[in-house]
Amino acid sequence: MWTVTCGRGYTDIMSRAFVDEDAGGQDAARYTLPDRADPGYDLAAARALLRGADQGDTAGAEAATGYYWGDPALFSHVERLLLEAREDRDDRLEQLAERFLRGPGAELDAALNPHRAEEQARARERNLDVLGQRGVRLFGGETDDELADLWTAVDRFESIVEARGGDTLTNAPDSAEPDNPAFVLPERQDREAVATYVRRILAAAERLTRFEREPGSGA
């Protein structure tokens, strides 16, 4: 069930896509939307576009909402729906939201770059392996871009630890007696968003830049 929830308490259920069989199923779907002046309209429109795509009626949803599929104006709302889908483990909604955020040129790009999917899969596996070795907690819903951002942040943190004379092995997250607690990679909290975790890692790395090397470390 797809629900439209708007900023003024507006809640409604989108109607199922209306298909005129005599017209070959090409007629626009009918969607229940708030007034365009309602502050919750854009969120409702984002839900409608995802709903239309799920029903194979993207054109109808575009006509009803006035927005096109992959419209950057709705990215913040679709990102919100993507987070909700991951929390609710709604794989279909998550897939549609990710497609929306990739933009309308994603299918053309895939056709022009037939091996990109394989390259992305290999990069994803590599990032998963590297992050796993570093003791980074992963929950399974991280996107390829999020994994890349995580690895970039972790790599910076470790580089600064080493520059300050620390050992990333003896100061690993599972180390019983680290040389210096500040050299230990911050642990990811339950249900913590990747972006939030990345910011914490980079903040910890920034704090380390103000540390002096340990005496006798060869500085």
mmCIF file of C-alpha atoms in Angstrom:
data_model
loop_
_atom_site.group_PDB
_atom_site.id
_atom_site.type_symbol
_atom_site.label_atom_id
_atom_site.label_comp_id
_atom_site.label_asym_id
_atom_site.label_seq_id
_atom_site.Cartn_x
_atom_site.Cartn_y
_atom_site.Cartn_z
ATOM 1 C CA MET A 1 0.000 0.000 0.000
ATOM 2 C CA TRP A 2 1.397 3.364 -1.019
ATOM 3 C CA THR A 3 0.476 6.261 1.252
ATOM 4 C CA VAL A 4 0.851 9.962 0.545
ATOM 5 C CA THR A 5 1.621 11.959 3.690
ATOM 6 C CA CYS A 6 1.921 15.726 3.439
ATOM 7 C CA GLY A 7 3.153 18.526 5.681
ATOM 8 C CA ARG A 8 -0.329 19.666 6.860
ATOM 9 C CA GLY A 9 -1.436 16.272 8.033
ATOM 10 C CA TYR A 10 -2.709 15.440 4.572
ATOM 11 C CA THR A 11 -2.906 11.678 4.255
ATOM 12 C CA ASP A 12 -4.448 9.782 1.416
ATOM 13 C CA ILE A 13 -4.082 6.569 -0.482
ATOM 14 C CA MET A 14 -3.015 6.815 -4.082
ATOM 15 C CA SER A 15 -5.463 5.211 -6.439
ATOM 16 C CA ARG A 16 -4.313 2.249 -8.461
ATOM 17 C CA ALA A 17 -3.180 3.099 -11.960
ATOM 18 C CA PHE A 18 -6.201 3.531 -14.236
ATOM 19 C CA VAL A 19 -5.626 1.720 -17.478
ATOM 20 C CA ASP A 20 -7.881 2.078 -20.529
ATOM 21 C CA GLU A 21 -7.518 -1.289 -22.190
ATOM 22 C CA ASP A 22 -8.974 0.048 -25.461
ATOM 23 C CA ALA A 23 -6.216 2.659 -25.566
ATOM 24 C CA GLY A 24 -3.516 0.043 -25.102
ATOM 25 C CA GLY A 25 -2.925 0.903 -21.471
ATOM 26 C CA GLN A 26 -1.381 4.272 -22.328
ATOM 27 C CA ASP A 27 -3.868 6.581 -20.592
ATOM 28 C CA ALA A 28 -2.537 8.556 -17.641
ATOM 29 C CA ALA A 29 -3.125 7.123 -14.202
ATOM 30 C CA ARG A 30 -5.270 9.024 -11.732
ATOM 31 C CA TYR A 31 -3.472 9.981 -8.535
ATOM 32 C CA THR A 32 -4.803 11.718 -5.443
ATOM 33 C CA LEU A 33 -2.551 14.678 -4.723
ATOM 34 C CA PRO A 34 -2.849 17.742 -2.473
ATOM 35 C CA ASP A 35 -3.087 21.245 -3.895
ATOM 36 C CA ARG A 36 0.103 22.503 -5.525
ATOM 37 C CA ALA A 37 0.308 25.192 -2.848
ATOM 38 C CA ASP A 38 0.411 22.572 -0.092
ATOM 39 C CA PRO A 39 3.944 22.344 1.392
ATOM 40 C CA GLY A 40 3.653 18.567 1.234
ATOM 41 C CA TYR A 41 2.955 18.507 -2.495
ATOM 42 C CA ASP A 42 6.479 17.699 -3.633
ATOM 43 C CA LEU A 43 6.778 14.736 -1.276
ATOM 44 C CA ALA A 44 3.406 13.467 -2.495
ATOM 45 C CA ALA A 45 4.554 13.967 -6.089
ATOM 46 C CA ALA A 46 7.714 11.963 -5.395
ATOM 47 C CA ARG A 47 5.610 9.115 -4.003
ATOM 48 C CA ALA A 48 3.320 9.329 -7.026
ATOM 49 C CA LEU A 49 6.203 9.063 -9.487
ATOM 50 C CA LEU A 50 7.583 6.003 -7.707
ATOM 51 C CA ARG A 51 4.078 4.545 -7.611
ATOM 52 C CA GLY A 52 3.631 5.214 -11.320
ATOM 53 C CA ALA A 53 6.939 3.536 -12.139
ATOM 54 C CA ASP A 54 5.930 0.534 -10.057
ATOM 55 C CA GLN A 55 2.710 0.271 -12.051
ATOM 56 C CA GLY A 56 4.410 0.829 -15.402
ATOM 57 C CA ASP A 57 2.757 4.240 -15.745
ATOM 58 C CA THR A 58 5.594 6.737 -15.466
ATOM 59 C CA ALA A 59 4.066 8.966 -18.156
ATOM 60 C CA GLY A 60 0.756 9.107 -16.295
ATOM 61 C CA ALA A 61 2.466 9.990 -13.034
ATOM 62 C CA GLU A 62 4.477 12.698 -14.756
ATOM 63 C CA ALA A 63 1.304 14.177 -16.258
ATOM 64 C CA ALA A 64 -0.461 14.073 -12.892
ATOM 65 C CA THR A 65 2.364 15.631 -10.868
ATOM 66 C CA GLY A 66 3.939 18.033 -13.337
ATOM 67 C CA TYR A 67 7.368 16.559 -12.617
ATOM 68 C CA TYR A 68 9.412 14.254 -14.830
ATOM 69 C CA TRP A 69 11.122 11.015 -13.825
ATOM 70 C CA GLY A 70 14.543 11.795 -12.358
ATOM 71 C CA ASP A 71 13.692 15.471 -11.783
ATOM 72 C CA PRO A 72 16.450 16.894 -9.514
ATOM 73 C CA ALA A 73 13.850 19.126 -7.845
ATOM 74 C CA LEU A 74 12.519 16.032 -6.058
ATOM 75 C CA PHE A 75 15.848 14.448 -5.104
ATOM 76 C CA SER A 76 15.662 15.419 -1.417
ATOM 77 C CA HIS A 77 12.187 13.884 -1.139
ATOM 78 C CA VAL A 78 13.150 10.716 -2.986
ATOM 79 C CA GLU A 79 16.240 10.388 -0.761
ATOM 80 C CA ARG A 80 13.882 10.535 2.234
ATOM 81 C CA LEU A 81 11.714 7.809 0.686
ATOM 82 C CA LEU A 82 14.847 5.765 -0.011
ATOM 83 C CA LEU A 83 15.818 5.897 3.664
ATOM 84 C CA GLU A 84 12.293 4.872 4.661
ATOM 85 C CA ALA A 85 12.403 1.969 2.210
ATOM 86 C CA ARG A 86 15.683 0.716 3.664
ATOM 87 C CA GLU A 87 14.389 0.993 7.212
ATOM 88 C CA ASP A 88 11.226 -0.870 6.231
ATOM 89 C CA ARG A 89 13.182 -3.371 4.106
ATOM 90 C CA ASP A 90 10.966 -2.507 1.145
ATOM 91 C CA ASP A 91 13.251 -3.764 -1.627
ATOM 92 C CA ARG A 92 10.973 -2.683 -4.474
ATOM 93 C CA LEU A 93 10.604 0.896 -3.241
ATOM 94 C CA GLU A 94 14.347 1.045 -2.580
ATOM 95 C CA GLN A 95 15.069 -0.096 -6.139
ATOM 96 C CA LEU A 96 12.716 2.476 -7.644
ATOM 97 C CA ALA A 97 14.082 5.320 -5.516
ATOM 98 C CA GLU A 98 17.663 4.449 -6.482
ATOM 99 C CA ARG A 99 16.645 4.397 -10.154
ATOM 100 C CA PHE A 100 15.032 7.824 -9.778
ATOM 101 C CA LEU A 101 18.166 9.277 -8.204
ATOM 102 C CA ARG A 102 20.326 7.901 -11.004
ATOM 103 C CA GLY A 103 18.321 10.055 -13.409
ATOM 104 C CA PRO A 104 16.649 9.427 -16.762
ATOM 105 C CA GLY A 105 19.962 8.832 -18.533
ATOM 106 C CA ALA A 106 20.820 5.713 -16.518
ATOM 107 C CA GLU A 107 19.331 3.275 -19.028
ATOM 108 C CA LEU A 108 21.152 4.943 -21.951
ATOM 109 C CA ASP A 109 24.390 4.926 -19.982
ATOM 110 C CA ALA A 110 23.974 1.207 -19.301
ATOM 111 C CA ALA A 111 23.486 0.554 -23.020
ATOM 112 C CA LEU A 112 26.577 2.565 -23.941
ATOM 113 C CA ASN A 113 28.667 0.972 -21.188
ATOM 114 C CA PRO A 114 27.661 -2.725 -21.108
ATOM 115 C CA HIS A 115 30.555 -3.707 -18.827
ATOM 116 C CA ARG A 116 29.996 -0.994 -16.245
ATOM 117 C CA ALA A 117 27.739 -3.202 -14.123
ATOM 118 C CA GLU A 118 30.487 -5.821 -13.884
ATOM 119 C CA GLU A 119 33.058 -3.182 -12.985
ATOM 120 C CA GLN A 120 30.768 -1.731 -10.326
ATOM 121 C CA ALA A 121 30.149 -5.205 -8.891
ATOM 122 C CA ARG A 122 33.886 -5.848 -8.623
ATOM 123 C CA ALA A 123 34.457 -2.452 -7.011
ATOM 124 C CA ARG A 124 31.659 -3.141 -4.539
ATOM 125 C CA GLU A 125 33.115 -6.516 -3.567
ATOM 126 C CA ARG A 126 36.535 -4.953 -3.146
ATOM 127 C CA ASN A 127 35.182 -2.208 -0.893
ATOM 128 C CA LEU A 128 33.168 -4.702 1.156
ATOM 129 C CA ASP A 129 36.276 -6.837 1.643
ATOM 130 C CA VAL A 130 38.529 -3.931 2.607
ATOM 131 C CA LEU A 131 35.999 -2.407 5.005
ATOM 132 C CA GLY A 132 35.330 -5.811 6.560
ATOM 133 C CA GLN A 133 39.041 -6.273 7.221
ATOM 134 C CA ARG A 134 39.072 -2.888 8.953
ATOM 135 C CA GLY A 135 36.273 -3.933 11.280
ATOM 136 C CA VAL A 136 33.743 -1.493 9.841
ATOM 137 C CA ARG A 137 30.151 -2.445 10.637
ATOM 138 C CA LEU A 138 28.022 -2.845 7.524
ATOM 139 C CA PHE A 139 24.282 -3.481 7.565
ATOM 140 C CA GLY A 140 23.817 -4.676 3.991
ATOM 141 C CA GLY A 141 21.879 -1.716 2.609
ATOM 142 C CA GLU A 142 24.861 0.475 1.754
ATOM 143 C CA THR A 143 25.020 1.726 -1.827
ATOM 144 C CA ASP A 144 28.153 1.534 -3.972
ATOM 145 C CA ASP A 145 28.732 5.266 -3.518
ATOM 146 C CA GLU A 146 28.329 4.975 0.254
ATOM 147 C CA LEU A 147 30.864 2.137 0.387
ATOM 148 C CA ALA A 148 33.297 4.230 -1.647
ATOM 149 C CA ASP A 149 32.781 7.201 0.695
ATOM 150 C CA LEU A 150 33.349 4.952 3.692
ATOM 151 C CA TRP A 151 36.577 3.565 2.309
ATOM 152 C CA THR A 152 37.834 7.071 1.478
ATOM 153 C CA ALA A 153 37.151 8.212 5.053
ATOM 154 C CA VAL A 154 38.688 5.098 6.610
ATOM 155 C CA ASP A 155 41.772 5.396 4.398
ATOM 156 C CA ARG A 156 42.274 9.018 5.447
ATOM 157 C CA PHE A 157 41.902 8.131 9.117
ATOM 158 C CA GLU A 158 44.416 5.286 8.854
ATOM 159 C CA SER A 159 46.880 7.418 6.909
ATOM 160 C CA ILE A 160 46.877 10.033 9.665
ATOM 161 C CA VAL A 161 47.231 7.346 12.367
ATOM 162 C CA GLU A 162 50.322 6.006 10.593
ATOM 163 C CA ALA A 163 51.706 9.518 10.120
ATOM 164 C CA ARG A 164 51.415 9.993 13.891
ATOM 165 C CA GLY A 165 53.359 6.800 14.564
ATOM 166 C CA GLY A 166 50.341 4.569 15.189
ATOM 167 C CA ASP A 167 49.839 1.015 13.972
ATOM 168 C CA THR A 168 46.424 0.290 12.430
ATOM 169 C CA LEU A 169 46.730 -3.383 13.397
ATOM 170 C CA THR A 170 47.371 -2.857 17.104
ATOM 171 C CA ASN A 171 44.803 -0.057 17.130
ATOM 172 C CA ALA A 172 42.062 -1.910 15.267
ATOM 173 C CA PRO A 173 38.443 -1.598 16.486
ATOM 174 C CA ASP A 174 38.630 -5.090 18.023
ATOM 175 C CA SER A 175 41.979 -4.485 19.778
ATOM 176 C CA ALA A 176 41.809 -5.293 23.478
ATOM 177 C CA GLU A 177 44.618 -2.864 24.408
ATOM 178 C CA PRO A 178 45.159 -0.220 21.738
ATOM 179 C CA ASP A 179 48.261 1.958 21.948
ATOM 180 C CA ASN A 180 46.092 5.060 21.954
ATOM 181 C CA PRO A 181 42.274 5.145 21.965
ATOM 182 C CA ALA A 182 42.418 8.128 19.609
ATOM 183 C CA PHE A 183 44.071 5.872 17.019
ATOM 184 C CA VAL A 184 41.111 3.480 16.984
ATOM 185 C CA LEU A 185 38.623 3.917 14.154
ATOM 186 C CA PRO A 186 35.285 5.160 15.544
ATOM 187 C CA GLU A 187 32.716 2.386 15.733
ATOM 188 C CA ARG A 188 29.566 2.688 13.671
ATOM 189 C CA GLN A 189 26.446 2.880 15.806
ATOM 190 C CA ASP A 190 23.262 0.874 15.307
ATOM 191 C CA ARG A 191 21.202 2.218 12.389
ATOM 192 C CA GLU A 192 23.694 5.047 11.880
ATOM 193 C CA ALA A 193 23.506 6.482 8.372
ATOM 194 C CA VAL A 194 26.648 6.171 6.293
ATOM 195 C CA ALA A 195 26.885 9.937 5.776
ATOM 196 C CA THR A 196 26.771 10.529 9.532
ATOM 197 C CA TYR A 197 29.388 7.853 10.171
ATOM 198 C CA VAL A 198 31.670 9.236 7.462
ATOM 199 C CA ARG A 199 31.477 12.678 9.064
ATOM 200 C CA ARG A 200 32.445 11.211 12.451
ATOM 201 C CA ILE A 201 35.428 9.377 10.943
ATOM 202 C CA LEU A 202 36.649 12.514 9.182
ATOM 203 C CA ALA A 203 36.170 14.543 12.362
ATOM 204 C CA ALA A 204 38.260 12.001 14.285
ATOM 205 C CA ALA A 205 40.911 12.177 11.560
ATOM 206 C CA GLU A 206 40.926 15.964 11.781
ATOM 207 C CA ARG A 207 41.482 15.786 15.541
ATOM 208 C CA LEU A 208 44.468 13.506 14.936
ATOM 209 C CA THR A 209 46.108 16.095 12.707
ATOM 210 C CA ARG A 210 46.626 18.174 15.847
ATOM 211 C CA PHE A 211 48.431 15.339 17.639
ATOM 212 C CA GLU A 212 52.217 15.175 17.817
ATOM 213 C CA ARG A 213 54.086 12.000 16.980
ATOM 214 C CA GLU A 214 54.909 9.691 19.851
ATOM 215 C CA PRO A 215 58.412 10.263 21.292
ATOM 216 C CA GLY A 216 60.945 8.018 19.577
ATOM 217 C CA SER A 217 58.676 7.352 16.621
ATOM 218 C CA GLY A 218 61.254 8.694 14.171
ATOM 219 C CA ALA A 219 59.520 12.030 13.505
#
